[in-house]
Every structure is written in C-alpha cells, then in structure tokens.
Coordinates of C-alpha atoms and ligand atoms in Angstrom, one line a residue:
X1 CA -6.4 -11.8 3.8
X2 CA -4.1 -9.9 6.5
X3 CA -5.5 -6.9 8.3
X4 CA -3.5 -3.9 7.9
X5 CA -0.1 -3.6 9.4
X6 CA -1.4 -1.0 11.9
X7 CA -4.8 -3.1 13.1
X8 CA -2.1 -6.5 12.9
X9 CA 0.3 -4.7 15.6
X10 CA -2.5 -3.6 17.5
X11 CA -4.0 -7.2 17.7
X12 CA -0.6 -8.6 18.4
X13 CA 0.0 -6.2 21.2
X14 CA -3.4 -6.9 22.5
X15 CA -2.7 -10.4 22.8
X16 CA -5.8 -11.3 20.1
X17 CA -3.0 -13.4 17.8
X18 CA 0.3 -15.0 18.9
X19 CA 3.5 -13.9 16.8
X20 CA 4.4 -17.6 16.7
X21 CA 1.0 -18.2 15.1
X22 CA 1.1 -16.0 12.4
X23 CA 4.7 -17.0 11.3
X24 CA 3.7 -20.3 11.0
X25 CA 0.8 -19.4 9.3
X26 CA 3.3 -17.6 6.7
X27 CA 5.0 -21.3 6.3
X28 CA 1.8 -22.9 5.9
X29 CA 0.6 -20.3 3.6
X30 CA 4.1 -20.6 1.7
X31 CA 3.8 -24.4 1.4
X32 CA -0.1 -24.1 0.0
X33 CA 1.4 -21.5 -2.8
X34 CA 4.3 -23.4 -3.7
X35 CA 3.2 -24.1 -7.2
X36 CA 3.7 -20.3 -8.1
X37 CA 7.7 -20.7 -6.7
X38 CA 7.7 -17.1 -5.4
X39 CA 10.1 -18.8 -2.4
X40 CA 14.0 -19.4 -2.6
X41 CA 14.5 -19.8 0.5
X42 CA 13.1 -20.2 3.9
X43 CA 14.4 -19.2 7.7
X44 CA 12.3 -21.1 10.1
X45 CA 14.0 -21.6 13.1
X46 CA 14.9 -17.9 13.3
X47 CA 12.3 -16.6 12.4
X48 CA 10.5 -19.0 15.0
X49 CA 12.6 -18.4 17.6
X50 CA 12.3 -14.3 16.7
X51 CA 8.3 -14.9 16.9
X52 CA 8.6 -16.8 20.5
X53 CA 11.0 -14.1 22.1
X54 CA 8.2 -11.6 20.8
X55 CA 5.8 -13.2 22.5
X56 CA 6.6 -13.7 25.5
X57 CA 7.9 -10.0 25.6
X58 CA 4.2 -8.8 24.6
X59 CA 3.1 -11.1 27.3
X60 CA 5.3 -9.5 30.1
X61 CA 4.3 -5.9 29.0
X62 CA 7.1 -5.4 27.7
X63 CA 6.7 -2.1 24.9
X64 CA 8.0 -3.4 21.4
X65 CA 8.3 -1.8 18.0
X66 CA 5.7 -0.8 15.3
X67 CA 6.2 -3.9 14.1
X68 CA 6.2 -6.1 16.8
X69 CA 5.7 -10.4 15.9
X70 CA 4.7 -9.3 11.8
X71 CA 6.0 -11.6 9.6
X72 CA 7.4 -10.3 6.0
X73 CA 9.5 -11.5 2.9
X74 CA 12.4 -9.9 1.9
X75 CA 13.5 -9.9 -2.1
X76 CA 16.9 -12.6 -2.0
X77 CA 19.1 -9.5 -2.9
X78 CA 19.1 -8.1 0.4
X79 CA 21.8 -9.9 2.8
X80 CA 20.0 -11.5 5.7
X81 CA 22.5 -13.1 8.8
X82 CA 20.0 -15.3 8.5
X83 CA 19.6 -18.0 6.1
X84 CA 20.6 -17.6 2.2
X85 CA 21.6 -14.8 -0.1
X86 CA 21.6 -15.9 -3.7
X87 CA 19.9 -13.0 -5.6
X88 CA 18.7 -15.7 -7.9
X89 CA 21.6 -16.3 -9.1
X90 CA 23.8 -19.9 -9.2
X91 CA 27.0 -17.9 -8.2
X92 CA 25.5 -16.7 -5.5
X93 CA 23.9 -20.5 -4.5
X94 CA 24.2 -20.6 -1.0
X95 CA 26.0 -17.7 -0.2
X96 CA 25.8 -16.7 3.6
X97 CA 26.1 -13.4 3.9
X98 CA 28.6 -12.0 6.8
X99 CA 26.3 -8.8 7.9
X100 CA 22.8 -7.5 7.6
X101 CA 21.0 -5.0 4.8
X102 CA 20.3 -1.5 6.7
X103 CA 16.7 -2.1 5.6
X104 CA 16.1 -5.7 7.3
X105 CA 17.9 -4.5 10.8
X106 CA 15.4 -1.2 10.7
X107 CA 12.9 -3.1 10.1
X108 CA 13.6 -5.3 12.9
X109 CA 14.5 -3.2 15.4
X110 CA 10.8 -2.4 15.4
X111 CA 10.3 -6.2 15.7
X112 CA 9.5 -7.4 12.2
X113 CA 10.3 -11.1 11.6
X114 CA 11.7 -12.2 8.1
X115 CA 10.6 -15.4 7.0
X116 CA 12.0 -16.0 3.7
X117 CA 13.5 -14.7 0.5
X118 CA 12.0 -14.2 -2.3
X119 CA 12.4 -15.0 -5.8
X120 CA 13.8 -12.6 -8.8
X121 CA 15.5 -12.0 -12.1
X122 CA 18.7 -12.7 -11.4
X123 CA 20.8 -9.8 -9.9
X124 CA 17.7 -8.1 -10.2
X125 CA 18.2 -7.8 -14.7
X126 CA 14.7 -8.3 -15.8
X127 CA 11.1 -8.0 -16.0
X128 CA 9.5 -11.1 -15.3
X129 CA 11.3 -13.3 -12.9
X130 CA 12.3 -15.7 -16.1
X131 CA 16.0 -14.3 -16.1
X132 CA 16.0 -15.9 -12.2
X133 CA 18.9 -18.7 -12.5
X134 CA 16.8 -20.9 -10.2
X135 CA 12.9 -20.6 -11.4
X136 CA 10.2 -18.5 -12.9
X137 CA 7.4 -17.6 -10.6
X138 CA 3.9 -17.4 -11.6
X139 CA 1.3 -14.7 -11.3
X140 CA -1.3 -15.1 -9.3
X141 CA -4.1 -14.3 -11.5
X142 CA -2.9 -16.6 -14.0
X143 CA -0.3 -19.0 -13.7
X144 CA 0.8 -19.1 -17.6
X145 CA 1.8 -15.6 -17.2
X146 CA 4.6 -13.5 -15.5
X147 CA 4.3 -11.9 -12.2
X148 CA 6.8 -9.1 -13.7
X149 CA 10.3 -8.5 -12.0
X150 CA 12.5 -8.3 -11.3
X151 CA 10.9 -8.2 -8.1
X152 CA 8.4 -10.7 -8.9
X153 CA 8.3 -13.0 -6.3
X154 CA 7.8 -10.5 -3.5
X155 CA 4.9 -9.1 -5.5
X156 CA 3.5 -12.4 -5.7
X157 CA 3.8 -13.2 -2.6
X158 CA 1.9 -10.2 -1.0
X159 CA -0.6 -10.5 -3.9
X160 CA -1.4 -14.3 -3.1
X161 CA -1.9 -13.1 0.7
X162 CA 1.5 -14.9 2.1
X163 CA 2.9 -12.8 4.1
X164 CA 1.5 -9.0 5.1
X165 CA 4.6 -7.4 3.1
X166 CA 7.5 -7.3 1.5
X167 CA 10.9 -5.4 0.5
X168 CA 12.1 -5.0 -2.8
X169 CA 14.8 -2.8 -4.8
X170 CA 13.6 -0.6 -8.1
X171 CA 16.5 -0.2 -10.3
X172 CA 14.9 0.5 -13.7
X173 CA 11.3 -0.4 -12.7
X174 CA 11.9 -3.9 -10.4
X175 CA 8.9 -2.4 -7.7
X176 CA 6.5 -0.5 -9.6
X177 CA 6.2 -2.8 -12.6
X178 CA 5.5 -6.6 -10.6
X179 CA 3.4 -4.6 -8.4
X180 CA 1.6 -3.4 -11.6
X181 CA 1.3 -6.8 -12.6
X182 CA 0.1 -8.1 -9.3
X183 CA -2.7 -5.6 -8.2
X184 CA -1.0 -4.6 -5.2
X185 CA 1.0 -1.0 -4.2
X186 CA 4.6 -0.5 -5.3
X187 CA 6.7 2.0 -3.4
X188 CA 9.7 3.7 -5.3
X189 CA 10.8 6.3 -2.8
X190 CA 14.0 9.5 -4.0
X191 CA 17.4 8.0 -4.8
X192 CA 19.0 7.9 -1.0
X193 CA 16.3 8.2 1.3
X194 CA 16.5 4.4 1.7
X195 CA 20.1 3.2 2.7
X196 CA 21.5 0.9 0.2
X197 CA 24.0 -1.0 2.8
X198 CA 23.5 -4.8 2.7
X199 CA 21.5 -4.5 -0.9
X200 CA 23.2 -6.5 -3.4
X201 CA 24.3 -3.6 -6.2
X202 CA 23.2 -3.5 -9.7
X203 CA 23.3 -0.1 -11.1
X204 CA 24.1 2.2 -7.9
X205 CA 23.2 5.5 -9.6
X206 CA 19.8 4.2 -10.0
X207 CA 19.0 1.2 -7.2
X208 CA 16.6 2.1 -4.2
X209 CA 14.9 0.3 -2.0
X210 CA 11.3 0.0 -1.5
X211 CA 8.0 -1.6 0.0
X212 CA 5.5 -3.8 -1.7
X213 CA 2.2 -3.8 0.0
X214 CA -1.5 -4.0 0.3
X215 CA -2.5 -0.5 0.7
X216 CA -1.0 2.3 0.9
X217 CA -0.9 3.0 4.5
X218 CA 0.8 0.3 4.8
X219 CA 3.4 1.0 2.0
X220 CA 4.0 4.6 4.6
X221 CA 4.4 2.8 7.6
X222 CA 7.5 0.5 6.2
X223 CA 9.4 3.4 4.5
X224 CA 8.9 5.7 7.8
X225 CA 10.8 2.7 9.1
X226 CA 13.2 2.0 6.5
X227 CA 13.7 5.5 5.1
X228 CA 16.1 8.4 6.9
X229 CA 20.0 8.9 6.8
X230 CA 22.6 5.9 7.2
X231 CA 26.2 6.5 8.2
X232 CA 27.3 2.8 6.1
X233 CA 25.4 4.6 2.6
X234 CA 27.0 7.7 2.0
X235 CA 24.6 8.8 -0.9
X236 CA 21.9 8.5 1.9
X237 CA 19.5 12.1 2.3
X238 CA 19.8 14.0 5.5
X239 CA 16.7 11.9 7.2
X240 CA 14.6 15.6 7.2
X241 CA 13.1 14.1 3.8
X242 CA 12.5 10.5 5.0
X243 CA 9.2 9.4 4.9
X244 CA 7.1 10.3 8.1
X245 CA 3.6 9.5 8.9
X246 CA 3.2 12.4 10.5
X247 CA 3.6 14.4 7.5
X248 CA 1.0 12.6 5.4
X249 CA -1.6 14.7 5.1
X250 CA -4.5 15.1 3.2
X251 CA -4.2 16.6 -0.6
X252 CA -7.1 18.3 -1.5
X253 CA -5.7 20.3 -4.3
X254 CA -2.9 19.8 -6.8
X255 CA -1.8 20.5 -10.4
X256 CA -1.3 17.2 -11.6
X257 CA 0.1 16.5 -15.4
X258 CA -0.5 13.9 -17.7
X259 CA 2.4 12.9 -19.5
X260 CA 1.9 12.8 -23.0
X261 CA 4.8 10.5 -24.6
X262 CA 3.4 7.8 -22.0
X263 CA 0.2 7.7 -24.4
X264 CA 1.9 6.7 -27.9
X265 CA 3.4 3.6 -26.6
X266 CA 1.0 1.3 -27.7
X267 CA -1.3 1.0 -24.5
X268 CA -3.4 -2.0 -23.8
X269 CA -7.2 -1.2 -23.7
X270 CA -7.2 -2.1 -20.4
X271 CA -4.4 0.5 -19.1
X272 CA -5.5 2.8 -21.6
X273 CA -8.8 2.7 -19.4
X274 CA -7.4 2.4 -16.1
X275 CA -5.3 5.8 -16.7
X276 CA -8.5 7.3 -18.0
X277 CA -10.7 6.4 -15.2
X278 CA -7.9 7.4 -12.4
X279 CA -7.8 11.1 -14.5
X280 CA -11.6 11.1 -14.5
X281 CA -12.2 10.7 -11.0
X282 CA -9.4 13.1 -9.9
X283 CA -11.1 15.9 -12.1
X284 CA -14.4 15.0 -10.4
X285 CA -12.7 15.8 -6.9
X286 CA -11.5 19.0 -8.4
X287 CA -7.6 18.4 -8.9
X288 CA -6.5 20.5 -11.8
X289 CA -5.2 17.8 -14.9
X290 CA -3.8 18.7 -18.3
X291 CA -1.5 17.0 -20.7
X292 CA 2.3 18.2 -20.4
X293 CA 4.7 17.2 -22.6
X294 CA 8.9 16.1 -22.1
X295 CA 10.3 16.0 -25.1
X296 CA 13.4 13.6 -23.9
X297 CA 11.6 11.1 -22.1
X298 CA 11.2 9.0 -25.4
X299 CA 15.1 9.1 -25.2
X300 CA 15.6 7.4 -21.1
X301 CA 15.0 4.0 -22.4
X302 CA 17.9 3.8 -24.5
X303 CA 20.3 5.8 -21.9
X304 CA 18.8 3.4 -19.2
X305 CA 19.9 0.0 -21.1
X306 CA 23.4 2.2 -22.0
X307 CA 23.8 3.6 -18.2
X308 CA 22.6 0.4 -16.3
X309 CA 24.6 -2.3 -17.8
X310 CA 27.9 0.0 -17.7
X311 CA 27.2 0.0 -14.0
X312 CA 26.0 -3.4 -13.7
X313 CA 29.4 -4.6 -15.2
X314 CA 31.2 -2.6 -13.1
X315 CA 29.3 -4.5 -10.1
X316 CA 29.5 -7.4 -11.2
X317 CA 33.1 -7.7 -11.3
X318 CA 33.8 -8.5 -8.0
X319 CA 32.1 -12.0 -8.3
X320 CA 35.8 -13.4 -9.4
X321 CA 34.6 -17.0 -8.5
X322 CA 36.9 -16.5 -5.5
X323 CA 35.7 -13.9 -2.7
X324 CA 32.1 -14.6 -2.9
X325 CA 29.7 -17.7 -3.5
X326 CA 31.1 -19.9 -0.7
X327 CA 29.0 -21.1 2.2
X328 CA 30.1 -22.1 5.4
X329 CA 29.0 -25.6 4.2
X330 CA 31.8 -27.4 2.4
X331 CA 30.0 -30.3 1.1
X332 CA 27.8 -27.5 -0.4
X333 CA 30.9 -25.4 -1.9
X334 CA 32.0 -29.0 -3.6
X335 CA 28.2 -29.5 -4.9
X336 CA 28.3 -26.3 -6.5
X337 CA 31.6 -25.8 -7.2
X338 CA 30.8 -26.0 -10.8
X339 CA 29.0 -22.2 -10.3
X340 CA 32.1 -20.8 -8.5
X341 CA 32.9 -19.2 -11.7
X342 CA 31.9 -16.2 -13.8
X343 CA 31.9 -18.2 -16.8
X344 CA 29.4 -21.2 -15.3
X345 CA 28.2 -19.3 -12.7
X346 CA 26.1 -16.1 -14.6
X347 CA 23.3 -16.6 -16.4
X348 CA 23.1 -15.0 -20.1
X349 CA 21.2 -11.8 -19.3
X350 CA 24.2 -10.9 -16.7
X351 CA 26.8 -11.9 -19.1
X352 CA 24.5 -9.6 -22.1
X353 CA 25.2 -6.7 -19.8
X354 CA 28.9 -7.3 -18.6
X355 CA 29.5 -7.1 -22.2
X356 CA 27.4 -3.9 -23.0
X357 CA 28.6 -2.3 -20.0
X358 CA 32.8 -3.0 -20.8
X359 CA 31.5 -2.2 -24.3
X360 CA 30.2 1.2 -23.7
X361 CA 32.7 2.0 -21.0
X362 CA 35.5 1.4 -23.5
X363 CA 38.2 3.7 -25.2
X364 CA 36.8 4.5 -28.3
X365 CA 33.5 4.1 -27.3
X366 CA 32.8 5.7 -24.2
X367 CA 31.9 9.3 -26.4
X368 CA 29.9 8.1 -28.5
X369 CA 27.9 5.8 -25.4
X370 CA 28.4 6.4 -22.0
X371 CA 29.0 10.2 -22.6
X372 CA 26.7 10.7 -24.8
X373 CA 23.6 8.8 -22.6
X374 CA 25.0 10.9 -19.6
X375 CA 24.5 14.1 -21.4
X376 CA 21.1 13.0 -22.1
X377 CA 20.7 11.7 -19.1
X378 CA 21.1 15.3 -17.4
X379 CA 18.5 16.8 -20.3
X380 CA 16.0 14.3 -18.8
X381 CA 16.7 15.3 -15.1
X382 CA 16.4 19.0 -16.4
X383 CA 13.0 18.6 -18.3
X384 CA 11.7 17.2 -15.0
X385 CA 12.7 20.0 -12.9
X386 CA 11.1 22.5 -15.1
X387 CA 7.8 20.1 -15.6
X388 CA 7.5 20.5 -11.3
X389 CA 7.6 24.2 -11.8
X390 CA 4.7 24.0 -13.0
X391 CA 3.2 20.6 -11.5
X392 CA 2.9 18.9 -8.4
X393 CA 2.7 15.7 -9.5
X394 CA 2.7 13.4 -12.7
X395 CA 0.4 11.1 -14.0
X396 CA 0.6 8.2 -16.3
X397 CA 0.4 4.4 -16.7
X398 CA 3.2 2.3 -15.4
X399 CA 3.4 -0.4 -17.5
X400 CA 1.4 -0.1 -20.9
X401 CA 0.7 -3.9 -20.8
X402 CA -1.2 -6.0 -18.5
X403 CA 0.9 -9.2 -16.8
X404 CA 2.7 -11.2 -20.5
X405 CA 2.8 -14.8 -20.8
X406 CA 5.6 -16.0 -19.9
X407 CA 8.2 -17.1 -23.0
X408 CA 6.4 -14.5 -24.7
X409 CA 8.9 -12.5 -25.3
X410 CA 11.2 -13.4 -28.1
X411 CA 13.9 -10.3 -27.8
X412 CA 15.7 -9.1 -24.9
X413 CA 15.2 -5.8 -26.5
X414 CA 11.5 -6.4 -26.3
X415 CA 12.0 -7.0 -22.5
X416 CA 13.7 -4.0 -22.0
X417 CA 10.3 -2.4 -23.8
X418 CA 8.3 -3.2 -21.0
X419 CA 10.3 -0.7 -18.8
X420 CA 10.0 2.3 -20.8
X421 CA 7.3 4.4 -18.2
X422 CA 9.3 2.9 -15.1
X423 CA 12.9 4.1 -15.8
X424 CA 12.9 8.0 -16.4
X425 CA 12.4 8.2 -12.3
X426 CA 15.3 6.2 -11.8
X427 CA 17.5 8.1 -14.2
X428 CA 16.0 11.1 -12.3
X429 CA 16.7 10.1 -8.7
X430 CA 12.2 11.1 -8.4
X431 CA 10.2 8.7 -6.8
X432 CA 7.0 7.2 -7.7
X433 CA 4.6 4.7 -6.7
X434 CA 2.1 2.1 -8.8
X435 CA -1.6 1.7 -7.7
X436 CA -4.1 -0.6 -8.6
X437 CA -6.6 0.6 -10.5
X438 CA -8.8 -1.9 -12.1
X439 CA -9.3 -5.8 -13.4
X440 CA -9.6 -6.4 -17.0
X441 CA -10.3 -9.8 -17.6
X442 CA -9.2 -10.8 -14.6
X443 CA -5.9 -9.2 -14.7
X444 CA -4.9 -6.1 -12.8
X445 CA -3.7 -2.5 -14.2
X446 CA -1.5 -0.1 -12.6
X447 CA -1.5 3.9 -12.7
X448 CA 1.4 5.8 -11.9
X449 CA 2.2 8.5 -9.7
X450 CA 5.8 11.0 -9.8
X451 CA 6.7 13.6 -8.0
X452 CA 9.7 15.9 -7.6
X453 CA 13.0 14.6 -5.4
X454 CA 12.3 14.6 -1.9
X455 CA 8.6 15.2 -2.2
X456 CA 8.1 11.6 -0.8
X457 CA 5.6 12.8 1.9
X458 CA 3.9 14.9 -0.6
X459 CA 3.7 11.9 -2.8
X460 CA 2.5 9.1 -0.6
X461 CA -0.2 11.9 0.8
X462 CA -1.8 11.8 -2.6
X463 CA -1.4 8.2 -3.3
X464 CA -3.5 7.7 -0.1
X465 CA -6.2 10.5 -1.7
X466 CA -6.1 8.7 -5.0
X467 CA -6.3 5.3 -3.1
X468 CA -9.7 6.3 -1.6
X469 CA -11.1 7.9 -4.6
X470 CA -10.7 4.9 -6.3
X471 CA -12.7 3.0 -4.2
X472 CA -15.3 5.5 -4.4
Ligands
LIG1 N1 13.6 -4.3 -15.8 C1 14.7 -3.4 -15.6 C2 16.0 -4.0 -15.9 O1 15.9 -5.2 -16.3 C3 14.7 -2.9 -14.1 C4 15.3 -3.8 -13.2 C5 15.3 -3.3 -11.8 O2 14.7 -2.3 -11.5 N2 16.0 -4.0 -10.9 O3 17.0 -3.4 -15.9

C-alpha cells in the first residue's frame, strides 16, 4: 500500500524515503505483477536518473514540486521523450515520440517521475484492454476477468498497488469504467480543462484527460496540476475553472438527482445495491435525492458509436504507414516493417471504425448519420442544462456490470453496451467521477457522480463528502 500523495511528498521531503528507493520499488513491484501484463513498456534509466537528481536536490535543501521523487504510470497514448509510445497498437510499435504530452511535463515540473506506460485497447477503442494489439491485462481481483479499458492497465496498476497513480484519457468512458472495475477513483474532469497536447487523438470532441487514483484527495491534487489553460490546445478553458485545492470545500447540502433511464439497463445485483446504499447514506446526511428523468439519454449510445468513429477515422488517417511508426532504431523499423502499414498495421476494432466513421461521414449518408446524431447530440447537451437548473449534481451507477470475463463478449455491439452510463458526459463536455462503493463477491462496484461544465471543484468537493460517508 502507498500512503497518500500528500503524506508520500511530505516523507520524501523529510528525508524518511529516498526517491531512488521508491522507483525501484515501482520496478520491483512491476516485475512481481507481471502476470496481469498491465506494463508495455518500461523507462528505467530515466526515470532513475530523474529519482537520483531528486534526491540529492531534497538533500541540499533545495524546494521541489508537489510532487517531488513520486513515481507514476502514464496510459501508452500519452507521448513521453522518454521511452515508447505505441498506444497499444503494432503501428505504433516502437514509435518514439519527438515531444512531450502537456500533462506528463506539468506533472513533472512539480517533480513526478514516469516509470512506465501502460497497457490499453488499442488507440484507446474498447472496454476491456482485449482490443490492445499487444496483450490483455488482467484484473486484479480475478485474473479470468477484464480490468475494463480502455484504460485498463493504468487502473490495474494503481489497483494492484504498483505505482501511487496514474494518467489516463476518457473518451466514451476509458477512466471511469476500468476504475469501476478495479475499486479505485476515476477522474473525468470538463472537456478542455486538461490540455490535450501530446495525447494521441481518438475522438477530439469528446477525449480528456484524467487521473486514476487511490482516494480522492489524491485524484484533486493531480488535476490541480494537470488541469488550467494551454497555449498548444486551443479548446483548453481559461484556467479560472481548473481544478484547485483551494476551492474544495466541504458540501454539506445539495440537490442531487437520480437518473432514472440509468435504472432499466439491466443492473447487476451488486450495482443495483451499491447505487442504493451510496443514495441511502447521502439521505441519512440530509442531501436532498429524487429521481429525474432525461428523456434522450437512452439515445447518446447510438450517437456516441455514430460521432466517435466519424472522428476516430478522421484521426486515424494520418497513420499512412509513412510519417509515423518509425523508431530511431533501424534494425527495429526492419523487424516491424511488416506493421508500417494501415492494412497490417490496425487491428480490427480500428479498422470497424475507419469504416463506420467514412461511412457515416459520406455523401449520401452524412443526413441521415452524422447529422442526424449531431442534432441529437445537441438535445442531450440541452436536457442536461435544464436537469442542472434544478440539480447540483447527478447520481447513478457507472457501469451496470461488475468486471466480465474476458472473451465474454461475443459482439462488438455488446462491448459498446457496457459504455452506455459513461458516454452521455462525454457527448456533453460534463465531468464526472467513479467511486468505489462496495465488494460483491469479491469484485468491486462503482457509483457515479456528474455535474454541470466547469463545476469541477464543486464536483470533486462532494466526491470527497461522499468518499467519507462511505466509509462511515
Ligand atoms: N469504451 C469506449 C469506446 O470504445 C470509450 C473509449 C474511451 O473512452 N477511450 O469507444
């Protein structure tokens, strides 16, 4: 178990544990857990070296970052100088990237030390790690099942105690669901308040960028640091609404609603539970919670899966098998050479959605698609603004499954089920958060949490209430 990120700094400052210490203990820890492959790829030297410059700084009084000697994992879709960039993917095998994500250089400027990347769906399409081109990683609470995705591996990894965080993207659901399935908090902040710069695209009217942690003190402390304006992402929010600890405060009362269409989906017992439990304890602390129904949010699945994959194969197209996928290793380029092209080099859920995305965004199609999920796509941002004239917050589960085994799923389509509470926030721009609630036979369940756009302190103030109340 890591202490929290805060009581960590303070012990590293203090001189109680050595940077160098705990970063190899991330590689030891890594090399114990390889059986549940949340790793692609390692960056020991660096992040060695990183941890002994620390160090000695701490030791010569030096005044360092928030952050200072902490060791974390990053998802493999955000470009690191650093080692590899693959996001899972074989046309991306070995691919060096030629500058840093936003995210990773704010997050070491206050003296954070990646140590490795983490596995994923590939290109971030999926909902289990099993569309990764390389592996599929295991839950931790049982190794025949999923650990969800597409940020999987980073969920893992914190869940399984590896390293004291981790950075992941939510385009559809890729934070909030693995974190679901993992037991651990999931962080989904407003569409622009984390830069996307260095973040390997997948839809861009939908990606952010978000932290997968412990608690959820800790999940505040990374997106103070990664959150706030960014002159290289233009769709970035004045940094007024970033994330700031200083305006967490404590929520003591709040209309809170329950969203109805979240209930007829078939719930496990166990979530079914988790969500009712969460709803009974708020009421006992006197927050104000009643049903509320949107009547489109049965729709955002199917504009999701029309929406994403028009913009995925939009993004997608500049992997031409020429301009990206090379190393600076030639032996490698000739190894993999066979990958250096889009029809070798994708995996089948990209190529499903290259052709769904030209399909939609072609002439004769586009109306009766694209259009058409746009048009709906505004009626579900408008039935969310009038739902937080009223509210404050929503409530509901965020996956209605426990973690699936993997295989289990014999449909893409019934893949794409699994996201249908996770993507009306992304269509929305809102952001939202997935807590731990309870085990059910030894798997966890997750409760959701949504609030309006730019109410990100106001959210993560009440995930720290709820947080606590749960424990109670
Ligand atoms: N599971 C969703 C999808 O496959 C979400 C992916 C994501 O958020 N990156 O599209």
């Amino acid at each position: 178990m890591w202490p929290s990120l805060k009581d960590l700094a303070k012990d590293l400052r203090n001189g109680q544990v050595k940077s160098v210490d705990l970063v190899n203990k991330t590689f030891q820890l890594i090399e114990d857990n390889k059986e549940y492959k949340t790793i692609i790829s390692v960056q020991k030297d660096s992040a060695l070296k990183k941890a002994q410059a620390i160090d000695e700084a701490l030791k010569s009084g030096h005044k360092l970052g928030r952050l200072a000697g902490i060791p974390f994992i990053a998802k493999d879709n955000f470009l690191t100088i650093e080692g590899y960039t693959t996001a899972a993917s074989n046309v991306l095998k070995n691919f060096r990237a030629p500058y840093q994500a936003t995210a990773i250089n704010l997050l070491e400027e206050e003296g954070a030390i990646c140590v490795a990347k983490s596995n994923m769906d590939a290109f971030a399409h999926g909902s289990s790690t099993e569309n990764s081109d390389f592996f599929t990683t295991s839950n931790p609470f049982d190794q025949e099942r999923v650990p969800g995705g597409s940020s999987g591996g980073s969920s893992a990894s914190v869940a399984l105690n590896i390293a004291p965080f981790s950075i992941g993207t939510d385009t559809g659901g890729s934070i909030r669901q693995p974190a679901s399935f993992c037991g651990i908090v999931g962080y989904k902040p407003t569409y622009g308040l984390v830069s996307r710069s260095g973040v390997i695209a997948m839809a861009s009217s939908t990606d952010t960028i978000g932290s997968l942690t412990k608690s959820v003190s800790d999940g505040i402390l990374i997106m103070d640091i990664i959150s706030g304006q960014d002159k290289l992402d233009s769709t970035t929010l004045d940094s007024q609404y970033k994330v700031d600890s200083k305006r967490i405060t404590k929520v003591k009362k709040a209309r809170i609603g329950i969203i109805k269409e979240y209930l007829d989906y078939g719930l496990d017992d166990s979530v079914r539970k988790g969500l009712d439990l969460t709803i009974q304890k708020l009421k006992d602390q006197g927050f104000l919670l009643e049903p509320v129904s949107i009547s489109s949010l049965p729709l955002a699945l199917a504009v999701y899966y029309v929406l994403c994959p028009a913009e995925v194969s939009s993004n997608l197209s500049r992997y031409d098998g020429l301009r990206y996928g090379y190393s600076d290793d030639q032996s490698k380029d000739l190894e993999d050479s066979y990958f250096k092209n889009r029809t070798n080099g994708f995996g089948k859920e990209a190529k499903r959605r290259i052709m769904i995305g030209t399909y939609v965004l072609s002439s004769g199609y586009y109306e009766a698609y694209y259009k058409k999920a746009q048009l709906v796509r505004t009626k579900i941002i408008n039935d969310f603004k009038e739902v937080f004239s009223k509210y404050d917050f929503l409530i509901g589960p965020t996956v209605p499954t426990v973690a699936f085994k993997k295989n289990s799923k014999n449909s893409p389509l019934e893949m794409y089920l699994n996201d249908i509470m996770t993507v009306a926030a992304n269509l929305a721009g809102l952001p939202a958060i997935s807590l731990p609630v309870l085990m059910n036979d030894n798997l966890p369940v997750g409760i959701q949490l949504i609030a309006n756009q730019k109410k990100d302190n106001e959210l993560l103030s009440l995930a720290l209430e709820v947080e606590e109340i749960l424990k109670s």
